[in-house]
Short mmCIF file of C-alpha atoms and ligand atoms in Angstrom, two decimals:
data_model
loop_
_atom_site.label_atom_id
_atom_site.label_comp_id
_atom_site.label_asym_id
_atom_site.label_seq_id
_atom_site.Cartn_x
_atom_site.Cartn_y
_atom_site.Cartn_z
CA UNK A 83 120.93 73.99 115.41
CA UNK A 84 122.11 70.62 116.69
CA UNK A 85 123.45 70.75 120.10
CA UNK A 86 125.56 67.76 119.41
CA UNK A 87 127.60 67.46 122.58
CA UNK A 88 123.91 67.63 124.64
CA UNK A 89 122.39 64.80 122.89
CA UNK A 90 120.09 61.74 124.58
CA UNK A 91 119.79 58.48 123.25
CA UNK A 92 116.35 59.33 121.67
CA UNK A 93 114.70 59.17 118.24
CA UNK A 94 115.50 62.59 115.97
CA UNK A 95 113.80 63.20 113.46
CA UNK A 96 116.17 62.87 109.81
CA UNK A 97 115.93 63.86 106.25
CA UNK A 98 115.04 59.84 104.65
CA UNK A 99 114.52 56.66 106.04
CA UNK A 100 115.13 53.85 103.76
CA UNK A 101 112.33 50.73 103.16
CA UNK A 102 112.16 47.55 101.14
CA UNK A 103 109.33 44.85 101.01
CA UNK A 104 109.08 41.22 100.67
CA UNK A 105 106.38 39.85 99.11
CA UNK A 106 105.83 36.52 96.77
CA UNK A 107 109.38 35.04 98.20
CA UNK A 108 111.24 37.79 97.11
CA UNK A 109 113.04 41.52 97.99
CA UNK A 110 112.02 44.07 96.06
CA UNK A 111 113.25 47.52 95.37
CA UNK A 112 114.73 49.95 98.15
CA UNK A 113 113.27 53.02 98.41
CA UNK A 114 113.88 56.31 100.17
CA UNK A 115 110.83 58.07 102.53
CA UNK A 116 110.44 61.14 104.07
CA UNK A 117 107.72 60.72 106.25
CA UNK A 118 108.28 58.75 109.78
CA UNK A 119 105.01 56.48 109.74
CA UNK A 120 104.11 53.21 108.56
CA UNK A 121 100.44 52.25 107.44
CA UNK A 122 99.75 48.35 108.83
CA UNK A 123 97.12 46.74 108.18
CA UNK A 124 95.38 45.59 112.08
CA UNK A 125 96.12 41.87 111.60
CA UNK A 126 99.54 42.04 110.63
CA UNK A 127 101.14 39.28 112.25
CA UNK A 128 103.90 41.71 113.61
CA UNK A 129 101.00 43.58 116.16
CA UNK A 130 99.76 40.10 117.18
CA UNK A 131 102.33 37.34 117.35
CA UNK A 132 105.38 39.49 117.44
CA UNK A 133 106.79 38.82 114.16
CA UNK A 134 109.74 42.00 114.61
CA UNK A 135 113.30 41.92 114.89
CA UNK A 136 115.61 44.74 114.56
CA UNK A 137 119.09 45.92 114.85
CA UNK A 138 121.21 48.87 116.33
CA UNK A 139 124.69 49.64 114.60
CA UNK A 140 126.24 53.52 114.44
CA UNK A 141 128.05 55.52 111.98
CA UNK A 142 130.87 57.73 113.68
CA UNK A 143 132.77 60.45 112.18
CA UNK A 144 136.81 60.96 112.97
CA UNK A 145 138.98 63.45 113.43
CA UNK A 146 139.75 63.46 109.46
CA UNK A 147 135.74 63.87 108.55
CA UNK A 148 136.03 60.13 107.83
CA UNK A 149 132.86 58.47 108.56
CA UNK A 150 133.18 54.70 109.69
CA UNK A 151 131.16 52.18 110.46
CA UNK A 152 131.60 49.40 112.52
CA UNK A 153 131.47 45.37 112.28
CA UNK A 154 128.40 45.85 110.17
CA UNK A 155 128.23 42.78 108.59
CA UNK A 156 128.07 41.31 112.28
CA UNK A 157 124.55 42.95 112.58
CA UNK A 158 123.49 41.76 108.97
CA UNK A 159 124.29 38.13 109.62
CA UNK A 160 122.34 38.13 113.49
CA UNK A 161 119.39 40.45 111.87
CA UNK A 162 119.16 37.30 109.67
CA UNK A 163 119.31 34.95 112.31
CA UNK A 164 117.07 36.83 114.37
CA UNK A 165 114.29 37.27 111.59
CA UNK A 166 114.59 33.30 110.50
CA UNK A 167 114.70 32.39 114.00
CA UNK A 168 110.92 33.60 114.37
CA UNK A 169 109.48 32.33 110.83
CA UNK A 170 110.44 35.43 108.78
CA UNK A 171 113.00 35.59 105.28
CA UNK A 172 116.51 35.92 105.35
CA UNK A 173 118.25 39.25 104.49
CA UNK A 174 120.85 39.52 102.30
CA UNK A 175 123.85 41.25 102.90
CA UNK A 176 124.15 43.06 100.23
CA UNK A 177 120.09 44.24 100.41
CA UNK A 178 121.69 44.87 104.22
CA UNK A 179 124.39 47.16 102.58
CA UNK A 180 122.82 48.62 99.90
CA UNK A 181 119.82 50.14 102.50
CA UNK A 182 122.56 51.29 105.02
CA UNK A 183 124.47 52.94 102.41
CA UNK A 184 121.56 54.82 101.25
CA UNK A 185 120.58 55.79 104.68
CA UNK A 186 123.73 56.85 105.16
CA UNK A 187 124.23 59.20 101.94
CA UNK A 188 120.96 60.80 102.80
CA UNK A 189 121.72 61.86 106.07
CA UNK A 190 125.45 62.62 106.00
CA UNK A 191 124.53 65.69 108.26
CA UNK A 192 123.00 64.16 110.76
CA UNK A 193 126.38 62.47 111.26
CA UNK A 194 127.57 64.38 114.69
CA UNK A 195 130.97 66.31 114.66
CA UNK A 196 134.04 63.99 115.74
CA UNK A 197 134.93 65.45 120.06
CA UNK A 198 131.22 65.67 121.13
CA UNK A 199 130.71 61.85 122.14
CA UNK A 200 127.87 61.80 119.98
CA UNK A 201 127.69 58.97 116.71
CA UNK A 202 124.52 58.39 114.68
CA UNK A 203 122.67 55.51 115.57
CA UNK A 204 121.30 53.04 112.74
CA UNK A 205 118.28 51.22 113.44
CA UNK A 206 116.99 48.22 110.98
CA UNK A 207 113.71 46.69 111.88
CA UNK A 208 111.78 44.09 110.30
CA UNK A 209 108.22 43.34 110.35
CA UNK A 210 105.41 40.97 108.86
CA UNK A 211 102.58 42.85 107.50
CA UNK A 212 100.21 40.75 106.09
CA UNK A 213 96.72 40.78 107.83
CA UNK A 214 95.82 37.08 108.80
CA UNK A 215 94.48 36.01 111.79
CA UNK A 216 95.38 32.45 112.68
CA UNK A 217 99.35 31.85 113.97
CA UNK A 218 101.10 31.52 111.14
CA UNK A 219 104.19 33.14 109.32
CA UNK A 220 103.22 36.30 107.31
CA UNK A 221 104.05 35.97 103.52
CA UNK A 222 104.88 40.32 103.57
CA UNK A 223 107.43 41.79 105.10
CA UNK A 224 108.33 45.27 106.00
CA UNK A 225 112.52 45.81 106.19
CA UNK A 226 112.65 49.54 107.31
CA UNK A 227 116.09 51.27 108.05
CA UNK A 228 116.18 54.77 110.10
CA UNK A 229 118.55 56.85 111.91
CA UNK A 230 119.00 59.23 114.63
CA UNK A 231 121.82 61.19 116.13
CA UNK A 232 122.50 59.84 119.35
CA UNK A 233 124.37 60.80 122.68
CA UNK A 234 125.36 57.82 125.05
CA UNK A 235 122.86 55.74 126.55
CA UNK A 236 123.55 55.91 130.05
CA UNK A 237 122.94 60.04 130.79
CA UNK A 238 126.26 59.75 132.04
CA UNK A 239 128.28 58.31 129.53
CA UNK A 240 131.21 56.69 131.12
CA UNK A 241 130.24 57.16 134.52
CA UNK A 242 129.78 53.82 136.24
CA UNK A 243 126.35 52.49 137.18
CA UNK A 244 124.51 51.07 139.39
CA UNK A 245 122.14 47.79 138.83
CA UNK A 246 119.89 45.22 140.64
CA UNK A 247 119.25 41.78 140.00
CA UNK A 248 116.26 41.10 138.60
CA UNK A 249 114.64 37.52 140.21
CA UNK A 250 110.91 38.36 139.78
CA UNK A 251 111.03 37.51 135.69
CA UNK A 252 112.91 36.64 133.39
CA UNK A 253 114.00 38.35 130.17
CA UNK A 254 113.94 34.99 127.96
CA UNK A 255 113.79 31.35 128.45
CA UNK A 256 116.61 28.49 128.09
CA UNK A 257 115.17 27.30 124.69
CA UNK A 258 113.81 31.25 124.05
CA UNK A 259 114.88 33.67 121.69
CA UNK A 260 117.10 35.26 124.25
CA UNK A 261 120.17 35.19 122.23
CA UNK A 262 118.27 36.51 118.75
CA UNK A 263 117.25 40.10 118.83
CA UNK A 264 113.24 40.46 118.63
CA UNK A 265 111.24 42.46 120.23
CA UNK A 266 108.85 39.97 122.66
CA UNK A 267 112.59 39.83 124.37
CA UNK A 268 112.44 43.88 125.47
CA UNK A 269 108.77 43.57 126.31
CA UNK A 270 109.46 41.05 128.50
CA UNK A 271 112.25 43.06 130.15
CA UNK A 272 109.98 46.50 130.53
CA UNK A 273 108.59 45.90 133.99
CA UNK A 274 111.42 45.09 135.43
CA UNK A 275 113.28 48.16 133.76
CA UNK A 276 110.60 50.71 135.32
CA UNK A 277 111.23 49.10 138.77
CA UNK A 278 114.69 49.21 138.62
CA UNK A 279 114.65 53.13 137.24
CA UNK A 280 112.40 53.60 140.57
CA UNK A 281 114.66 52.45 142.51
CA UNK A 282 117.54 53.82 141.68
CA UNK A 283 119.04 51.51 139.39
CA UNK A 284 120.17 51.96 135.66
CA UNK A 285 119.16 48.63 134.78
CA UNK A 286 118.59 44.81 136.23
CA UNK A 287 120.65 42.28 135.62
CA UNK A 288 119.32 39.32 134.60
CA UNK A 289 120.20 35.44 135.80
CA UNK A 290 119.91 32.66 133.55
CA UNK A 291 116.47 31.37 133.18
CA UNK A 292 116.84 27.80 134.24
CA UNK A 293 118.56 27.61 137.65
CA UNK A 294 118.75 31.66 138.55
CA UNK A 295 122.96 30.94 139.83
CA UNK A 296 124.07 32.76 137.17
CA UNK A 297 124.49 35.80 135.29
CA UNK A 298 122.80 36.38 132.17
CA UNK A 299 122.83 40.33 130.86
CA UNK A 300 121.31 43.26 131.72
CA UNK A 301 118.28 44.23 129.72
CA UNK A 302 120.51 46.15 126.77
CA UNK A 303 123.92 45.23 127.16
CA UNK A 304 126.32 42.03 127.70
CA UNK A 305 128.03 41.79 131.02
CA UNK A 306 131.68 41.12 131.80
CA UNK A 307 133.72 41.10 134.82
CA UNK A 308 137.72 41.65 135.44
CA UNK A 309 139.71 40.26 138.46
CA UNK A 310 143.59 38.72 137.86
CA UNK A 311 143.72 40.22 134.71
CA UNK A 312 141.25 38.27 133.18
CA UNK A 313 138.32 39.29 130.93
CA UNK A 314 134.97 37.30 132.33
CA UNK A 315 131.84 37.14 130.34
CA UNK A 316 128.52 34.93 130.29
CA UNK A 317 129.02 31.95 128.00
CA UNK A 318 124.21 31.38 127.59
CA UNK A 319 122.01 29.98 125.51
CA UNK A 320 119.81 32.99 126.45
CA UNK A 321 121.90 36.16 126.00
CA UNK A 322 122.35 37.90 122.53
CA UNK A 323 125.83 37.55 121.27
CA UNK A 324 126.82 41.08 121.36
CA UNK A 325 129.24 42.38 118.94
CA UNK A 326 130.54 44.72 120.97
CA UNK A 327 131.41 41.89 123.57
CA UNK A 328 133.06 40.13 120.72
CA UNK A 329 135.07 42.86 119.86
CA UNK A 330 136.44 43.32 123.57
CA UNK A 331 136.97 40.15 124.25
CA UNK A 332 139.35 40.21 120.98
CA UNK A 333 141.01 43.49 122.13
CA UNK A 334 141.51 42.32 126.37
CA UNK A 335 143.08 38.66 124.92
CA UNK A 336 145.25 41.56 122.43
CA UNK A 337 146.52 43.35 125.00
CA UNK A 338 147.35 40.27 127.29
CA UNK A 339 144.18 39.73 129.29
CA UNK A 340 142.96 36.04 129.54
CA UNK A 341 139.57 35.99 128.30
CA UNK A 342 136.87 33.29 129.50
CA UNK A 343 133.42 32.25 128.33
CA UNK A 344 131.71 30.81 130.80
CA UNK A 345 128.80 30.33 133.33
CA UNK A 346 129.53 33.08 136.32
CA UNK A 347 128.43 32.56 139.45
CA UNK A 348 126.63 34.28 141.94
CA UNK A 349 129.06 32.86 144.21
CA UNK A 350 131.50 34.66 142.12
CA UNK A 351 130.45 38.54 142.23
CA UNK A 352 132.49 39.48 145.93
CA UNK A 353 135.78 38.33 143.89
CA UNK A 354 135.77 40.59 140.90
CA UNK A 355 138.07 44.00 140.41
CA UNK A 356 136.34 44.98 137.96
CA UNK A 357 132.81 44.64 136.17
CA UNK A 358 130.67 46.22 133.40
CA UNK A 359 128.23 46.15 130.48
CA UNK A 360 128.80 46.58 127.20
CA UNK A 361 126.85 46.98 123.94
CA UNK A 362 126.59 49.34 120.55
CA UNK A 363 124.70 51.87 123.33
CA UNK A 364 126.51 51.25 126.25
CA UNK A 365 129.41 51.13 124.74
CA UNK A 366 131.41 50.01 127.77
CA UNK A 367 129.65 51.28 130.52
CA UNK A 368 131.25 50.53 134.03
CA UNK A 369 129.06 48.71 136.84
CA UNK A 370 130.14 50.91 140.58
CA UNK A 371 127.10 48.60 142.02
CA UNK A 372 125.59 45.23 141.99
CA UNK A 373 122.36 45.12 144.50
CA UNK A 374 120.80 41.60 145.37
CA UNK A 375 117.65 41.83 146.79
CA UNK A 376 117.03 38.37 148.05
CA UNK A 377 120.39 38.80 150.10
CA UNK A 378 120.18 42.27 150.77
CA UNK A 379 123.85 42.88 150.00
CA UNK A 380 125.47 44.94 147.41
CA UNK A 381 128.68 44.27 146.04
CA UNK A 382 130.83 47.03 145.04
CA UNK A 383 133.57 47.59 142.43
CA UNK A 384 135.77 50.62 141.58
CA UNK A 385 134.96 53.93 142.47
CA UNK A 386 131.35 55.42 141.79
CA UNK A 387 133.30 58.13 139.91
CA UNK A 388 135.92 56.40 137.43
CA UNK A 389 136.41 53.68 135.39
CA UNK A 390 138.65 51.17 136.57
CA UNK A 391 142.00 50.88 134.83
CA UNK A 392 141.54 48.04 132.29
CA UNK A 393 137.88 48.56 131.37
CA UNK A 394 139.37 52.03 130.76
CA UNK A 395 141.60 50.40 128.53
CA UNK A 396 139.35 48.29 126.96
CA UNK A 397 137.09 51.70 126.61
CA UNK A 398 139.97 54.10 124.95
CA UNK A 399 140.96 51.20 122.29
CA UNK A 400 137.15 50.05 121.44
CA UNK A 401 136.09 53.70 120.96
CA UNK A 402 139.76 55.30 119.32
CA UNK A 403 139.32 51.82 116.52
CA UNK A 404 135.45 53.27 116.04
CA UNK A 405 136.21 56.88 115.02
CA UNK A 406 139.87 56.09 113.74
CA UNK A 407 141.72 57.38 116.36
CA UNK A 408 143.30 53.94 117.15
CA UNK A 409 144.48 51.87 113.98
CA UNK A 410 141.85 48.79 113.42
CA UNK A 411 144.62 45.88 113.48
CA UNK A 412 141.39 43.80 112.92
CA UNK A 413 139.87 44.61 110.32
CA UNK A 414 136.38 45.76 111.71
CA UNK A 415 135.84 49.26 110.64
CA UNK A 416 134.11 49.95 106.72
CA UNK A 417 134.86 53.52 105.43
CA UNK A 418 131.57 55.34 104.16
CA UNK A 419 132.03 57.12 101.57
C1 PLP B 120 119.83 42.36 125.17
C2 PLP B 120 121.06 42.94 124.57
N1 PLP B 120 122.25 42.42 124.91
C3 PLP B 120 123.40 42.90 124.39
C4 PLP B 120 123.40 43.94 123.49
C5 PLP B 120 124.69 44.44 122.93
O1 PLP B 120 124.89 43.96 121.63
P1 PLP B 120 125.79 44.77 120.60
O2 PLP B 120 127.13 44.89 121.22
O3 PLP B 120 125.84 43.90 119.39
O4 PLP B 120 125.14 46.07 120.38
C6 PLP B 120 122.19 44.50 123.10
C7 PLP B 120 122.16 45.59 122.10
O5 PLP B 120 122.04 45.31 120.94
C8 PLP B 120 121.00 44.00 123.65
O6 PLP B 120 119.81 44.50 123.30
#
């Protein structure tokens, strides 16, 4: 039995994960596996010159049994920006649709009960498998679509965090592939993780590459700030456009808020209200803490033990439109059925 309401943000095992291979220019059929392992041939180009990109999306279930997903085709269209932005075939969204669609119908069950905070996580991941040894584009690919029942990704859900600016790497460069989601990104950003777990710290906030005066993200998740009812975010060429950043700023301009895109100083941090990350894991995950380093200083926002009123806001609508609590005015939400 499931303890749904207990669940991490790990890997579960599922009944089927769902493949489909490239191969002589073109997709071929999508087929359904049981078993959890892939057999790659040593020189693939994905295990040498990092030809992988991948996606995370989740499947909730309401109140009415309803399962919904959300924004989807958002994570098609950047999965194919992400896997042509490093040498590798576009996917179509229907070959996008058709895999998640089968995913979903074979593991219906592993769809957690609406009240436990828990949603099923959706992971697509592309990879070039031909053996070759010289830098070059593979001519194979492996698209590969699994699933696992997940709980938030902070331990605490909602509970703010605290994080600590990172200004011993960086995550991507100016002209990187910062804002496309491959893997060499979260490699580069796994040192830096570890030391901010050690000390304390859910995660390190990155600062843009070029100048290091502004914010970038933190190593999973968008970041966005509140003060005078206003709805701040990173405008970078080295930040992945997160969808669920999209979405809020849509639903703070909706309810009033003025929303800006744009380079945020370091200068800036003592003056906000309110700040946060955000992301399909995070969800909206309040920031109680933001520790410099260099400066020594930490600047503080809320209460280490609540949200604060309008990221609460933001919170409540986001997650009510995503299990269909809260009508979705927008359009964003595709019923499974
Ligand atoms: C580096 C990074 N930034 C931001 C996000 C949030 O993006 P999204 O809201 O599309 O999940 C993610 C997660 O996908 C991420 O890995």
């Amino acid at each position: 039995m499931i303890d749904w309401s207990k669940l991490p943000f790990g890997y579960m095992p599922t009944h089927a994960n769902i493949r489909c291979i490239y191969t002589n220019g073109t997709w071929g059929d999508v087929t359904v596996h049981t078993e959890e392992t892939i057999t790659l041939h040593m020189a693939a180009t994905c295990l040498h010159y990092g030809q992988e990109c991948f996606e995370g999306l989740k499947a909730y279930r309401g109140n009415d049994n309803t399962i919904r997903l959300f924004r989807w085709q958002e994570n098609a269209k950047r999965m194919s920006k992400s896997a042509q932005r490093i040498g590798m075939p576009e996917i179509p969204q229907e070959l996008f649709k058709d895999m998640l669609f089968t995913l979903l119908k074979h593991n219906t069950e592993f769809i957690p009960p609406y009240g436990t905070g828990a949603s099923l996580y959706i992971r697509p991941l592309m990879i070039g498998i031909e053996g070759k040894l010289g830098l070059n584009a593979s001519t194979e690919y492996l698209f590969v679509m699994f699933c696992s029942p997940v709980g938030p990704y902070y331990k605490d859900g909602c509970k703010p965090v605290k994080v600590i600016i990172e200004r011993d790497s960086d995550r991507a460069a100016p002209l990187g592939t910062g804002n496309v989601k491959v893997g060499g990104n979260y490699a580069a950003a796994v040192n830096a993780t570890l030391r901010a777990h050690q000390q304390g710290y859910s995660s390190a906030l990155y600062l843009d590459p070029k100048e290091k005066k502004y914010i970038d993200e933190c190593g999973p998740a968008n970041f966005f700030a509140i003060k005078n009812n206003t709805y701040i975010t990173p405008q970078s060429s080295s930040i992945l456009e997160s969808i669920t950043n999209l979405s809020l700023m849509k639903l703070a301009a909706n309810i009033g808020m003025k929303v800006e895109q744009r380079n945020i100083s370091l200068d800036e941090l003592p003056t906000f209200e309110e700040a946060g990350q955000c992301g399909t894991a995070a969800v909206v995950t309040p920031i109680c803490e933001i520790y410099d380093p260099i400066e020594n200083v930490s600047y503080t926002y809320g209460s280490p033990e609540s949200l604060g009123a309008q990221s609460m806001k933001l919170y409540n609508t986001l997650v009510g439109i995503q299990y269909g609590d809260v009508e979705d005015t927008e359009g964003w939400v595709t019923v499974f059925k």
